[in-house]
N, CA, C and O of each residue as an XYZ file, in Angstrom:
688
protein
N       3.743      8.059     19.597
C       4.169      8.232     18.221
C       2.935      8.542     17.394
O       1.896      7.900     17.549
N       3.050      9.504     16.537
C       1.940      9.917     15.684
C       2.411      9.890     14.240
O       3.488     10.393     13.923
N       1.614      9.311     13.378
C       1.960      9.337     11.952
C       1.001     10.271     11.244
O      -0.091     10.547     11.741
N       1.400     10.745     10.115
C       0.577     11.691      9.363
C      -0.025     10.996      8.158
O       0.561     10.068      7.598
N      -1.217     11.463      7.764
C      -1.951     10.851      6.674
C      -1.414     11.203      5.302
O      -0.526     12.043      5.160
N      -1.970     10.544      4.290
C      -1.528     10.749      2.912
C      -1.743     12.190      2.477
O      -0.957     12.719      1.690
N      -2.809     12.844      2.982
C      -3.032     14.253      2.654
C      -1.867     15.104      3.118
O      -1.383     15.959      2.378
N      -1.412     14.870      4.350
C      -0.243     15.595      4.860
C       0.988     15.255      4.042
O       1.795     16.126      3.717
N       1.123     13.983      3.715
C       2.274     13.554      2.920
C       2.219     14.213      1.547
O       3.242     14.667      1.035
N       1.026     14.268      0.947
C       0.899     14.888     -0.370
C       1.304     16.359     -0.301
O       2.006     16.847     -1.186
N       0.868     17.072      0.745
C       1.240     18.475      0.903
C       2.752     18.618      1.046
O       3.356     19.518      0.463
N       3.353     17.729      1.819
C       4.806     17.783      1.964
C       5.500     17.444      0.654
O       6.561     17.992      0.357
N       4.912     16.545     -0.135
C       5.507     16.211     -1.425
C       5.451     17.421     -2.354
O       6.376     17.653     -3.131
N       4.356     18.197     -2.273
C       4.270     19.413     -3.068
C       5.394     20.362     -2.656
O       6.025     20.991     -3.505
N       5.638     20.463     -1.351
C       6.723     21.305     -0.846
C       8.075     20.757     -1.321
O       8.944     21.515     -1.752
N       8.241     19.427     -1.236
C       9.471     18.769     -1.691
C       9.718     19.093     -3.163
O      10.836     19.418     -3.564
N       8.644     18.996     -3.964
C       8.761     19.245     -5.387
C       9.160     20.695     -5.646
O       9.972     20.971     -6.529
N       8.584     21.628     -4.871
C       8.915     23.037     -5.036
C      10.380     23.279     -4.703
O      11.071     24.019     -5.404
N      10.848     22.650     -3.627
C      12.224     22.865     -3.204
C      13.222     22.172     -4.130
O      14.276     22.730     -4.435
N      12.901     20.980     -4.570
C      13.851     20.185     -5.336
C      13.549     20.122     -6.831
O      14.353     19.595     -7.599
N      12.427     20.641     -7.244
C      12.036     20.672     -8.646
C      12.014     19.296     -9.300
O      12.282     19.170    -10.495
N      11.696     18.275     -8.528
C      11.551     16.951     -9.118
C      10.530     16.165     -8.309
O      10.474     16.284     -7.085
N       9.728     15.367     -8.988
C       8.707     14.589     -8.285
C       9.325     13.401     -7.541
O      10.440     12.975     -7.841
N       8.593     12.888     -6.587
C       9.023     11.689     -5.873
C       8.541     10.481     -6.667
O       7.338     10.240     -6.770
N       9.481      9.723     -7.228
C       9.151      8.486     -7.926
C      10.439      7.673     -8.084
O      11.505      8.117     -7.658
N      10.350      6.515     -8.678
C      11.515      5.624     -8.778
C      12.541      6.079     -9.826
O      13.625      5.504     -9.921
N      12.206      7.088    -10.594
C      13.197      7.667    -11.498
C      14.063      8.707    -10.789
O      15.209      8.934    -11.174
N      13.508      9.339     -9.749
C      14.242     10.392     -9.040
C      14.885      9.907     -7.752
O      15.718     10.602     -7.171
N      14.501      8.710     -7.299
C      15.032      8.145     -6.053
C      15.504      6.720     -6.335
O      14.758      5.920     -6.899
N      16.717      6.405     -5.952
C      17.241      5.039     -6.112
C      16.598      4.130     -5.065
O      16.604      4.441     -3.874
N      16.052      3.022     -5.513
C      15.426      2.063     -4.599
C      15.861      0.655     -4.972
O      16.348      0.411     -6.075
N      15.678     -0.255     -4.045
C      15.900     -1.665     -4.335
C      14.542     -2.334     -4.482
O      13.559     -1.887     -3.891
N      14.486     -3.395     -5.263
C      13.225     -4.105     -5.448
C      13.333     -5.501     -4.847
O      14.415     -6.076     -4.728
N      12.196     -6.008     -4.483
C      12.081     -7.342     -3.904
C      10.910     -8.028     -4.600
O      10.070     -7.348     -5.189
N      10.835     -9.345     -4.546
C       9.678    -10.018     -5.136
C       8.399     -9.636     -4.379
O       8.417     -9.458     -3.161
N       7.310     -9.516     -5.108
C       6.026     -9.209     -4.471
C       5.518    -10.492     -3.833
O       5.120    -11.433     -4.519
N       5.542    -10.509     -2.511
C       5.073    -11.668     -1.743
C       3.851    -11.329     -0.902
O       3.278    -12.195     -0.241
N       3.454    -10.044     -0.936
C       2.350     -9.579     -0.102
C       1.319     -8.896     -0.981
O       1.644     -7.992     -1.750
N       0.066     -9.338     -0.861
C      -1.055     -8.672     -1.504
C      -1.823     -7.969     -0.399
O      -2.275     -8.596      0.560
N      -1.965     -6.670     -0.545
C      -2.603     -5.869      0.503
C      -3.890     -5.267     -0.025
O      -3.887     -4.563     -1.035
N      -4.993     -5.546      0.661
C      -6.278     -4.935      0.341
C      -6.363     -3.645      1.145
O      -6.585     -3.680      2.355
N      -6.189     -2.519      0.486
C      -6.321     -1.228      1.145
C      -5.089     -0.373      0.995
O      -3.958     -0.849      1.090
N      -5.335      0.920      0.754
C      -4.264      1.881      0.562
C      -4.295      2.965      1.633
O      -3.707      4.033      1.463
N      -4.989      2.682      2.741
C      -5.188      3.690      3.783
C      -3.954      3.987      4.618
O      -2.938      3.294      4.553
N      -4.086      5.042      5.399
C      -2.981      5.538      6.226
C      -2.453      4.497      7.198
O      -1.239      4.339      7.326
N      -3.342      3.780      7.890
C      -2.872      2.829      8.899
C      -1.986      1.760      8.272
O      -0.886      1.503      8.763
N      -2.443      1.144      7.211
C      -1.649      0.086      6.592
C      -0.313      0.612      6.084
O       0.718     -0.036      6.262
N      -0.325      1.776      5.458
C       0.922      2.313      4.911
C       1.878      2.796      5.995
O       3.085      2.575      5.895
N       1.352      3.459      7.038
C       2.229      4.029      8.064
C       2.596      3.027      9.145
O       3.441      3.323      9.989
N       1.993      1.866      9.142
C       2.299      0.859     10.164
C       2.844     -0.411      9.512
O       4.014     -0.748      9.696
N       2.017     -1.106      8.766
C       2.409     -2.394      8.189
C       3.481     -2.216      7.106
O       4.543     -2.835      7.174
N       3.201     -1.377      6.115
C       4.138     -1.219      5.000
C       5.463     -0.613      5.473
O       6.527     -0.960      4.962
N       5.391      0.275      6.431
C       6.582      0.869      7.048
C       7.436     -0.214      7.711
O       8.659     -0.217      7.571
N       6.778     -1.148      8.444
C       7.520     -2.232      9.094
C       8.127     -3.197      8.067
O       9.245     -3.674      8.259
N       7.407     -3.485      6.988
C       7.947     -4.345      5.934
C       9.176     -3.678      5.326
O      10.171     -4.345      5.042
N       9.110     -2.367      5.128
C      10.239     -1.623      4.572
C      11.470     -1.755      5.470
O      12.578     -1.982      4.985
N      11.269     -1.613      6.768
C      12.388     -1.748      7.719
C      12.906     -3.189      7.730
O      14.115     -3.416      7.762
N      11.991     -4.155      7.704
C      12.411     -5.562      7.689
C      13.215     -5.883      6.425
O      14.187     -6.635      6.483
N      12.815     -5.320      5.296
C      13.590     -5.500      4.053
C      14.987     -4.912      4.215
O      15.977     -5.544      3.845
N      15.069     -3.712      4.763
C      16.358     -3.049      4.933
C      17.295     -3.847      5.834
O      18.502     -3.893      5.596
N      16.736     -4.480      6.873
C      17.551     -5.231      7.824
C      17.801     -6.670      7.383
O      18.501     -7.415      8.067
N      17.234     -7.062      6.247
C      17.445     -8.411      5.744
C      16.598     -9.469      6.432
O      16.862    -10.662      6.287
N      15.590     -9.050      7.175
C      14.703     -9.984      7.876
C      13.727    -10.622      6.890
O      13.327    -11.774      7.058
N      13.353     -9.875      5.876
C      12.459    -10.384      4.845
C      12.930     -9.865      3.491
O      13.788     -8.985      3.412
N      12.369    -10.410      2.454
C      12.679    -10.006      1.084
C      11.351     -9.939      0.343
O      11.068    -10.756     -0.533
N      10.532     -8.938      0.717
C       9.159     -8.901      0.224
C       8.731     -7.489     -0.127
O       8.901     -6.564      0.666
N       8.179     -7.328     -1.313
C       7.494     -6.100     -1.661
C       5.995     -6.362     -1.631
O       5.545     -7.501     -1.499
N       5.237     -5.284     -1.755
C       3.786     -5.306     -1.576
C       3.101     -4.838     -2.848
O       3.535     -3.876     -3.481
N       2.028     -5.526     -3.217
C       1.116     -5.036     -4.255
C      -0.172     -4.643     -3.539
O      -0.791     -5.456     -2.852
N      -0.557     -3.397     -3.710
C      -1.778     -2.899     -3.080
C      -2.912     -2.927     -4.091
O      -2.761     -2.483     -5.229
N      -4.050     -3.457     -3.656
C      -5.275     -3.368     -4.443
C      -6.311     -2.621     -3.611
O      -6.378     -2.779     -2.392
N      -7.106     -1.816     -4.277
C      -8.158     -1.097     -3.567
C      -9.235     -2.093     -3.155
O      -9.669     -2.905     -3.972
N      -9.670     -2.040     -1.898
C     -10.605     -3.056     -1.405
C     -11.978     -3.005     -2.066
O     -12.666     -4.023     -2.137
N     -12.379     -1.851     -2.543
C     -13.682     -1.748     -3.200
C     -13.546     -1.816     -4.720
O     -14.506     -1.584     -5.455
N     -12.337     -2.140     -5.175
C     -12.063     -2.320     -6.599
C     -12.415     -1.082     -7.418
O     -12.942     -1.189     -8.526
N     -12.122      0.088     -6.864
C     -12.320      1.313     -7.630
C     -11.123      2.238     -7.423
O     -10.385      2.109     -6.446
N     -10.946      3.152     -8.338
C      -9.821      4.085     -8.275
C     -10.149      5.177     -7.264
O     -11.231      5.761     -7.295
N      -9.200      5.446     -6.363
C      -9.385      6.448     -5.316
C      -8.302      7.521     -5.439
O      -7.278      7.286     -6.080
N      -8.510      8.693     -4.835
C      -7.462      9.719     -4.847
C      -6.154      9.225     -4.213
O      -5.072      9.535     -4.711
N      -6.247      8.465     -3.126
C      -5.029      7.937     -2.488
C      -4.292      6.999     -3.449
O      -3.064      7.035     -3.525
N      -5.027      6.168     -4.175
C      -4.412      5.268     -5.153
C      -3.720      6.070     -6.254
O      -2.596      5.750     -6.641
N      -4.376      7.097     -6.754
C      -3.780      7.911     -7.810
C      -2.477      8.568     -7.338
O      -1.509      8.645     -8.095
N      -2.454      9.041     -6.086
C      -1.238      9.646     -5.539
C      -0.131      8.607     -5.439
O       1.011      8.880     -5.810
N      -0.456      7.416     -4.940
C       0.550      6.347     -4.865
C       1.086      5.994     -6.245
O       2.288      5.787     -6.412
N       0.214      5.924     -7.218
C       0.649      5.588     -8.581
C       1.576      6.664     -9.143
O       2.587      6.343     -9.768
N       1.243      7.930     -8.927
C       2.097      9.022     -9.418
C       3.486      8.959     -8.795
O       4.471      9.361     -9.414
N       3.559      8.451     -7.560
C       4.822      8.395     -6.828
C       5.450      7.006     -6.884
O       6.365      6.718     -6.112
N       4.979      6.141     -7.779
C       5.507      4.776     -7.924
C       5.510      4.020     -6.596
O       6.413      3.225     -6.336
N       4.512      4.264     -5.762
C       4.398      3.570     -4.484
C       5.276      4.136     -3.385
O       5.276      3.611     -2.271
N       6.022      5.190     -3.666
C       6.912      5.789     -2.669
C       6.181      6.858     -1.873
O       5.347      7.583     -2.415
N       6.492      6.953     -0.597
C       5.941      7.998      0.262
C       6.787      8.070      1.520
O       7.596      7.183      1.791
N       6.595      9.115      2.269
C       7.314      9.291      3.533
C       6.376      9.055      4.708
O       5.196      9.401      4.648
N       6.897      8.472      5.759
C       6.202      8.398      7.039
C       6.929      9.349      7.968
O       8.146      9.268      8.130
N       6.174     10.251      8.578
C       6.726     11.203      9.537
C       6.274     10.785     10.926
O       5.076     10.687     11.192
N       7.215     10.542     11.797
C       6.921     10.135     13.167
C       7.320     11.254     14.113
O       8.376     11.868     13.957
N       6.472     11.511     15.088
C       6.774     12.453     16.158
C       6.437     11.748     17.457
O       5.375     11.139     17.582
N       7.340     11.830     18.424
C       7.066     11.183     19.700
C       8.258     11.253     20.619
O       9.122     12.121     20.488
N       8.290     10.321     21.555
C       9.366     10.261     22.540
C      10.129      8.965     22.330
O       9.538      7.886     22.279
N      11.456      9.080     22.209
C      12.318      7.915     22.044
C      13.480      8.068     23.010
O      14.149      9.100     23.035
N      13.712      7.036     23.800
C      14.767      7.079     24.809
C      14.608      8.287     25.734
O      15.587      8.906     26.150
N      13.348      8.606     26.043
C      13.074      9.688     26.979
C      13.184     11.078     26.401
O      13.047     12.053     27.139
N      13.426     11.207     25.110
C      13.599     12.521     24.495
C      12.612     12.702     23.349
O      12.385     11.773     22.573
N      12.025     13.893     23.236
C      11.141     14.150     22.098
C      11.937     14.103     20.797
O      13.104     14.493     20.743
N      11.287     13.625     19.774
C      11.989     13.546     18.500
C      11.052     13.477     17.323
O       9.853     13.235     17.467
N      11.621     13.694     16.155
C      10.902     13.588     14.885
C      11.755     12.752     13.951
O      12.984     12.827     13.968
N      11.085     11.962     13.141
C      11.796     11.106     12.204
C      11.010     11.031     10.902
O       9.780     10.981     10.915
N      11.708     11.024      9.803
C      11.096     10.882      8.489
C      11.743      9.690      7.802
O      12.963      9.532      7.831
N      10.921      8.854      7.186
C      11.456      7.693      6.481
C      10.770      7.563      5.130
O       9.544      7.627      5.037
N      11.558      7.382      4.100
C      11.022      7.087      2.778
C      10.690      5.599      2.738
O      11.574      4.759      2.909
N       9.439      5.278      2.516
C       8.991      3.885      2.442
C       8.998      3.459      0.978
O       8.409      4.120      0.123
N       9.674      2.343      0.702
C       9.849      1.869     -0.677
C       9.294      0.463     -0.899
O       9.538     -0.136     -1.946
N       8.554     -0.069      0.066
C       8.132     -1.473     -0.001
C       6.926     -1.728     -0.905
O       6.575     -2.885     -1.132
N       6.287     -0.686     -1.423
C       5.139     -0.885     -2.317
C       5.640     -0.938     -3.757
O       6.138      0.055     -4.287
N       5.507     -2.078     -4.370
C       5.958     -2.269     -5.744
C       4.870     -1.939     -6.759
O       5.166     -1.580     -7.899
N       3.609     -2.061     -6.342
C       2.507     -1.862     -7.276
C       1.278     -1.436     -6.492
O       1.075     -1.873     -5.359
N       0.461     -0.587     -7.092
C      -0.798     -0.150     -6.482
C      -1.784      0.083     -7.619
O      -1.508      0.846     -8.544
N      -2.933     -0.579     -7.544
C      -3.889     -0.481     -8.644
C      -5.263     -0.932     -8.184
O      -5.432     -1.484     -7.097
N      -6.225     -0.684     -9.033
C      -7.582     -1.157     -8.798
C      -7.864     -2.322     -9.723
O      -7.680     -2.201    -10.934
N      -8.305     -3.442     -9.187
C      -8.653     -4.568    -10.064
C      -9.732     -4.211    -11.088
O      -9.827     -4.855    -12.132
N     -10.543     -3.193    -10.798
C     -11.551     -2.797    -11.786
C     -10.893     -2.269    -13.053
O     -11.480     -2.343    -14.133
N      -9.678     -1.735    -12.932
C      -8.952     -1.215    -14.092
C      -8.057     -2.270    -14.746
O      -7.692     -2.145    -15.915
N      -7.704     -3.319    -13.976
C      -6.790     -4.329    -14.516
C      -6.965     -5.662    -13.777
O      -6.161     -6.022    -12.917
N      -8.019     -6.371    -14.128
C      -8.320     -7.645    -13.476
C      -7.242     -8.690    -13.759
O      -6.975     -9.544    -12.913
N      -6.624     -8.634    -14.929
C      -5.567     -9.606    -15.250
C      -4.365     -9.435    -14.315
O      -3.766    -10.421    -13.888
N      -4.018     -8.204    -14.004
C      -2.893     -7.957    -13.096
C      -3.243     -8.487    -11.710
O      -2.401     -9.104    -11.058
N      -4.462     -8.259    -11.255
C      -4.923     -8.763     -9.960
C      -4.815    -10.286     -9.928
O      -4.284    -10.854     -8.973
N      -5.310    -10.933    -10.952
C      -5.263    -12.390    -10.996
C      -3.835    -12.915    -11.082
O      -3.545    -14.002    -10.581
N      -2.930    -12.147    -11.718
C      -1.534    -12.600    -11.779
C      -0.904    -12.582    -10.383
O      -0.068    -13.432    -10.074
N      -1.292    -11.636     -9.551
C      -0.769    -11.620     -8.179
C      -1.372    -12.739     -7.335
O      -0.656    -13.408     -6.590
N      -2.686    -12.944     -7.448
C      -3.306    -13.957     -6.578
C      -2.932    -15.378     -6.973
O      -3.061    -16.297     -6.165
N      -2.477    -15.569     -8.192
C      -2.049    -16.910     -8.611
C      -0.524    -17.055     -8.615
O      -0.004    -18.107     -8.987
N       0.181    -16.023     -8.212
C       1.647    -16.056     -8.234
C       2.193    -17.053     -7.214
O       1.739    -17.063     -6.070
N       3.143    -17.880     -7.594
C       3.763    -18.793     -6.627
C       4.584    -18.044     -5.570
O       4.916    -18.614     -4.530
N       4.911    -16.776     -5.827
C       5.648    -15.974     -4.838
C       4.762    -15.453     -3.715
O       5.265    -15.129     -2.640
N       3.441    -15.365     -3.941
C       2.543    -14.783     -2.942
C       2.563    -15.601     -1.652
O       2.354    -16.814     -1.665
N       2.819    -14.910     -0.538
C       2.891    -15.580      0.761
C       1.904    -15.030      1.779
O       1.474    -15.753      2.677
N       1.537    -13.748      1.647
C       0.695    -13.105      2.658
C      -0.382    -12.251      2.002
O      -0.169    -11.653      0.947
N      -1.541    -12.208      2.650
C      -2.616    -11.296      2.281
C      -2.903    -10.462      3.517
O      -3.141    -10.996      4.601
N      -2.877     -9.140      3.341
C      -3.066     -8.225      4.465
C      -4.285     -7.358      4.190
O      -4.521     -6.927      3.061
N      -5.051     -7.111      5.243
C      -6.183     -6.201      5.157
C      -6.531     -5.719      6.548
O      -6.284     -6.419      7.530
N      -7.093     -4.550      6.641
C      -7.683     -4.108      7.899
C      -9.147     -3.765      7.650
O      -9.665     -2.765      8.148
N      -9.791     -4.606      6.879
C     -11.192     -4.417      6.515
C     -12.050     -4.313      7.770
O     -11.900     -5.091      8.712
N     -12.951     -3.337      7.762
C     -13.841     -3.123      8.905
C     -15.074     -4.012      8.793
O     -15.256     -4.737      7.815
N     -15.914     -3.935      9.819
C     -17.134     -4.740      9.841
C     -18.044     -4.418      8.658
O     -18.842     -5.264      8.255
N     -17.943     -3.221      8.098
C     -18.764     -2.872      6.931
C     -18.394     -3.746      5.731
O     -19.249     -4.049      4.899
N     -17.139     -4.148      5.642
C     -16.703     -4.976      4.523
C     -16.784     -6.463      4.799
O     -16.669     -7.273      3.879
N     -16.981     -6.833      6.063
C     -17.051     -8.252      6.426
C     -18.514     -8.608      6.664
O     -19.019     -8.529      7.784
N     -19.164     -8.992      5.605
C     -20.576     -9.345      5.680
C     -20.877    -10.364      4.588
O     -20.104    -10.515      3.642
N     -21.980    -11.047      4.720
C     -22.379    -12.037      3.734
C     -23.272    -11.393      2.683
O     -24.232    -10.699      3.016
N     -22.956    -11.622      1.429
C     -23.781    -11.187      0.301
C     -23.958    -12.393     -0.611
O     -22.970    -12.904     -1.140
N     -25.171    -12.857     -0.808
C     -25.388    -14.038     -1.659
C     -24.809    -13.894     -3.062
O     -24.396    -14.887     -3.661
N     -24.772    -12.658     -3.601
C     -24.251    -12.436     -4.943
C     -22.757    -12.752     -5.038
O     -22.245    -12.998     -6.130
N     -22.057    -12.746     -3.902
C     -20.625    -13.025     -3.905
C     -20.308    -14.468     -4.296
O     -19.164    -14.784     -4.621
N     -21.293    -15.325     -4.268
C     -21.049    -16.729     -4.565
C     -20.973    -16.995     -6.067
O     -20.567    -18.080     -6.483
N     -21.356    -16.021     -6.874
C     -21.275    -16.207     -8.323
C     -20.850    -14.894     -8.971
O     -20.888    -13.839     -8.339
N     -20.457    -14.967    -10.196
C     -20.075    -13.766    -10.925
C     -18.622    -13.386    -10.709
O     -17.874    -14.079    -10.019
N     -18.242    -12.276    -11.309
C     -16.850    -11.846    -11.278
C     -16.568    -10.699    -10.321
O     -15.416    -10.484     -9.945
N     -17.589     -9.961     -9.920
C     -17.364     -8.767     -9.110
C     -17.956     -8.931     -7.720
O     -19.091     -8.528     -7.465
N     -17.180     -9.524     -6.826
C     -17.635     -9.713     -5.465
C     -17.655     -8.360     -4.752
O     -16.745     -7.549     -4.931
N     -18.685     -8.118     -3.949
C     -18.847     -6.829     -3.274
C     -18.137     -6.783     -1.936
O     -17.741     -5.707     -1.487
N     -17.969     -7.922     -1.292
C     -17.430     -7.932      0.067
C     -16.007     -8.475      0.115
O     -15.564     -9.189     -0.785
N     -15.315     -8.128      1.167
C     -13.956     -8.634      1.353
C     -13.938    -10.162      1.428
O     -13.112    -10.784      0.760
N     -14.833    -10.802      2.230
C     -14.830    -12.278      2.240
C     -15.072    -12.871      0.855
O     -14.475    -13.889      0.506
N     -15.939    -12.249      0.066
C     -16.190    -12.734     -1.295
C     -14.955    -12.630     -2.171
O     -14.665    -13.534     -2.954
N     -14.229    -11.532     -2.041
C     -13.018    -11.330     -2.837
C     -11.924    -12.321     -2.448
O     -11.235    -12.861     -3.313
N     -11.767    -12.557     -1.153
C     -10.744    -13.505     -0.694
C     -11.124    -14.932     -1.086
O     -10.268    -15.713     -1.503
N     -12.406    -15.270     -0.952
C     -12.857    -16.611     -1.335
C     -12.592    -16.856     -2.815
O     -12.109    -17.923     -3.193
N     -12.909    -15.864     -3.658
C     -12.642    -16.015     -5.084
C     -11.150    -16.195     -5.318
O     -10.733    -17.020     -6.131
N     -10.343    -15.407     -4.591
C      -8.890    -15.485     -4.729
C      -8.384    -16.887     -4.352
O      -7.518    -17.438     -5.032
N      -8.916    -17.452     -3.285
C      -8.464    -18.760     -2.826
C      -8.877    -19.877     -3.789
O      -8.240    -20.929     -3.832
N      -9.917    -19.650     -4.540
C     -10.367    -20.666     -5.508
C      -9.548    -20.650     -6.793
O      -9.679    -21.557     -7.615
N      -8.710    -19.641     -6.978
C      -7.894    -19.539     -8.192
C      -6.815    -20.552     -8.185
O      -6.026    -20.619     -9.127
């Protein structure tokens, strides 16, 4: 099974918009909402095409009742974040592979992202999620570059590393 990245998804959304003359967002697509119980550090392809996709399916099947708030791990605005914001957290996952011995393709609209933002632009919103009594899970696929010790993370408001950000969050 192969999933396609946000760049591919963005190109397909441009095609979708050309064909349907309407953008992909929660005004043009009917969706259901769930309480935000998951805080996700990272807006990358793997998390969205694997974890968020599975949460979306679990919501649909009634296994869970959880939406996701995505925060950028480096606390800055990225092109992927801007695309997610324009689409109200909606995107498609395209799968190609073999199922039941037959080649196939599948497209799924993922609706499990309720919010996506950079804490650098809205620290109050970030703090409202980390102190929410609904919060149950924190997800990240931070690499070794983000998992390191920085003495500056022990004080101040802008922690540079993932462990510093999580530690600050846990102290709230």
